[in-house]
Amino acid sequence: MPETLSADLEVTSKPKLQIFLCAPRGFCAGVVRAIDAVEQALRIYGAPVYVRHEIVHNKYVVEGLKAKGAIFVEELDEIPDTKQPVIFSAHGVPKSVHADADTRKIFALDATCPLVTKVHREAEAHFRRGHQVILVGHAGHPEVVGTLGQLPKGSIILVQTPEDVENLTGVDESNLAYVTQTTLSIDDTRQMVDALTRRFPKIIGPYKEDICYATTNRQEAVKRIAPTVDAMIVVGSSNSSNSQRLREVAERSGCKLARLVLRADDVDWDSFKNVKSVGITAGASAPEVLVEEIMDAFAARFELDIEIVSTADESVFFPLPRELRPLNGASRRGRQSEEQTDTVEVEEELREH
């Protein structure tokens, strides 16, 4: 009898797995603001509330907002009822979209992340001072499309690789300035900035770097964990730039098995059969509920030993667009964030050039 019991325990026991949970992870202040903007608009104006493009790049979040009455469109001409508000996504939009909304008499609410707005204002300030503006970013990404659309067509040159920098021709090398997409890899951006400053020593950069604080913090946490674990999971959508960069950072940091997954069902469990340690993080547009879902799925298969690895504390808060703030809530909840103050400081700094 004891031998049978011992055999049963051996069969049912789960393998041990060390989990290193990155902190910070998941939602950033800009994403929280954008999602809150849609939910607050639904409370104030009722359904439907239209949203141009995915409010943030996460399918779980988008589906949740659809269930509450949000309707997602790619262009304003898809909106049949101009009496209902439309919200512009956290990634920002070209100025032509604002103008189109005015022409159509659409009530538009702008949920652009303030850190993206900071980049827009930097580009505009450089342009006013007669500088040729160079944008470091990924072609086709909504944030890049929005930044390019802040100035007249052809006023901003997009570069994606150091080779693009080397191949630049027809520019006034003494009159250049650059800005960057906010969700790039820190290391890739540093490489691009090095290429720009090496080729154009007089080029003017941002007063403070454009890579968002959340992007930086999440990548630094991955860099600390990835070299020490057998596998790394990044929770996020495949169309999320910052989530994709986290996976790339994990691979470059020495993790041989790095996967980007949205839900627990997306995990290839066969890949984890011989894994003894896993790092888990989440992109800035991924909600914590998805991290918990994946953790539960691991707990169903392994005996977990969980350790939180913290590399930064985050307390940034961005208030809602003014049209959506409670009349008595703005002074109570809101404070001007460091990043919004930076926007003013950026323009002051640019006046010196």
Short mmCIF file of C-alpha atoms in Angstrom, two decimals, residues 130-134 155 175-177:
data_model
loop_
_atom_site.label_atom_id
_atom_site.label_comp_id
_atom_site.label_asym_id
_atom_site.label_seq_id
_atom_site.Cartn_x
_atom_site.Cartn_y
_atom_site.Cartn_z
CA GLY A 130 14.37 76.66 -39.65
CA HIS A 131 15.95 73.29 -38.83
CA GLN A 132 15.63 70.23 -41.04
CA VAL A 133 14.01 67.62 -38.79
CA ILE A 134 15.06 63.96 -38.78
CA SER A 155 9.65 68.59 -43.74
CA ASN A 175 21.14 72.97 -39.58
CA LEU A 176 19.73 69.62 -38.44
CA ALA A 177 17.69 68.41 -35.48
#
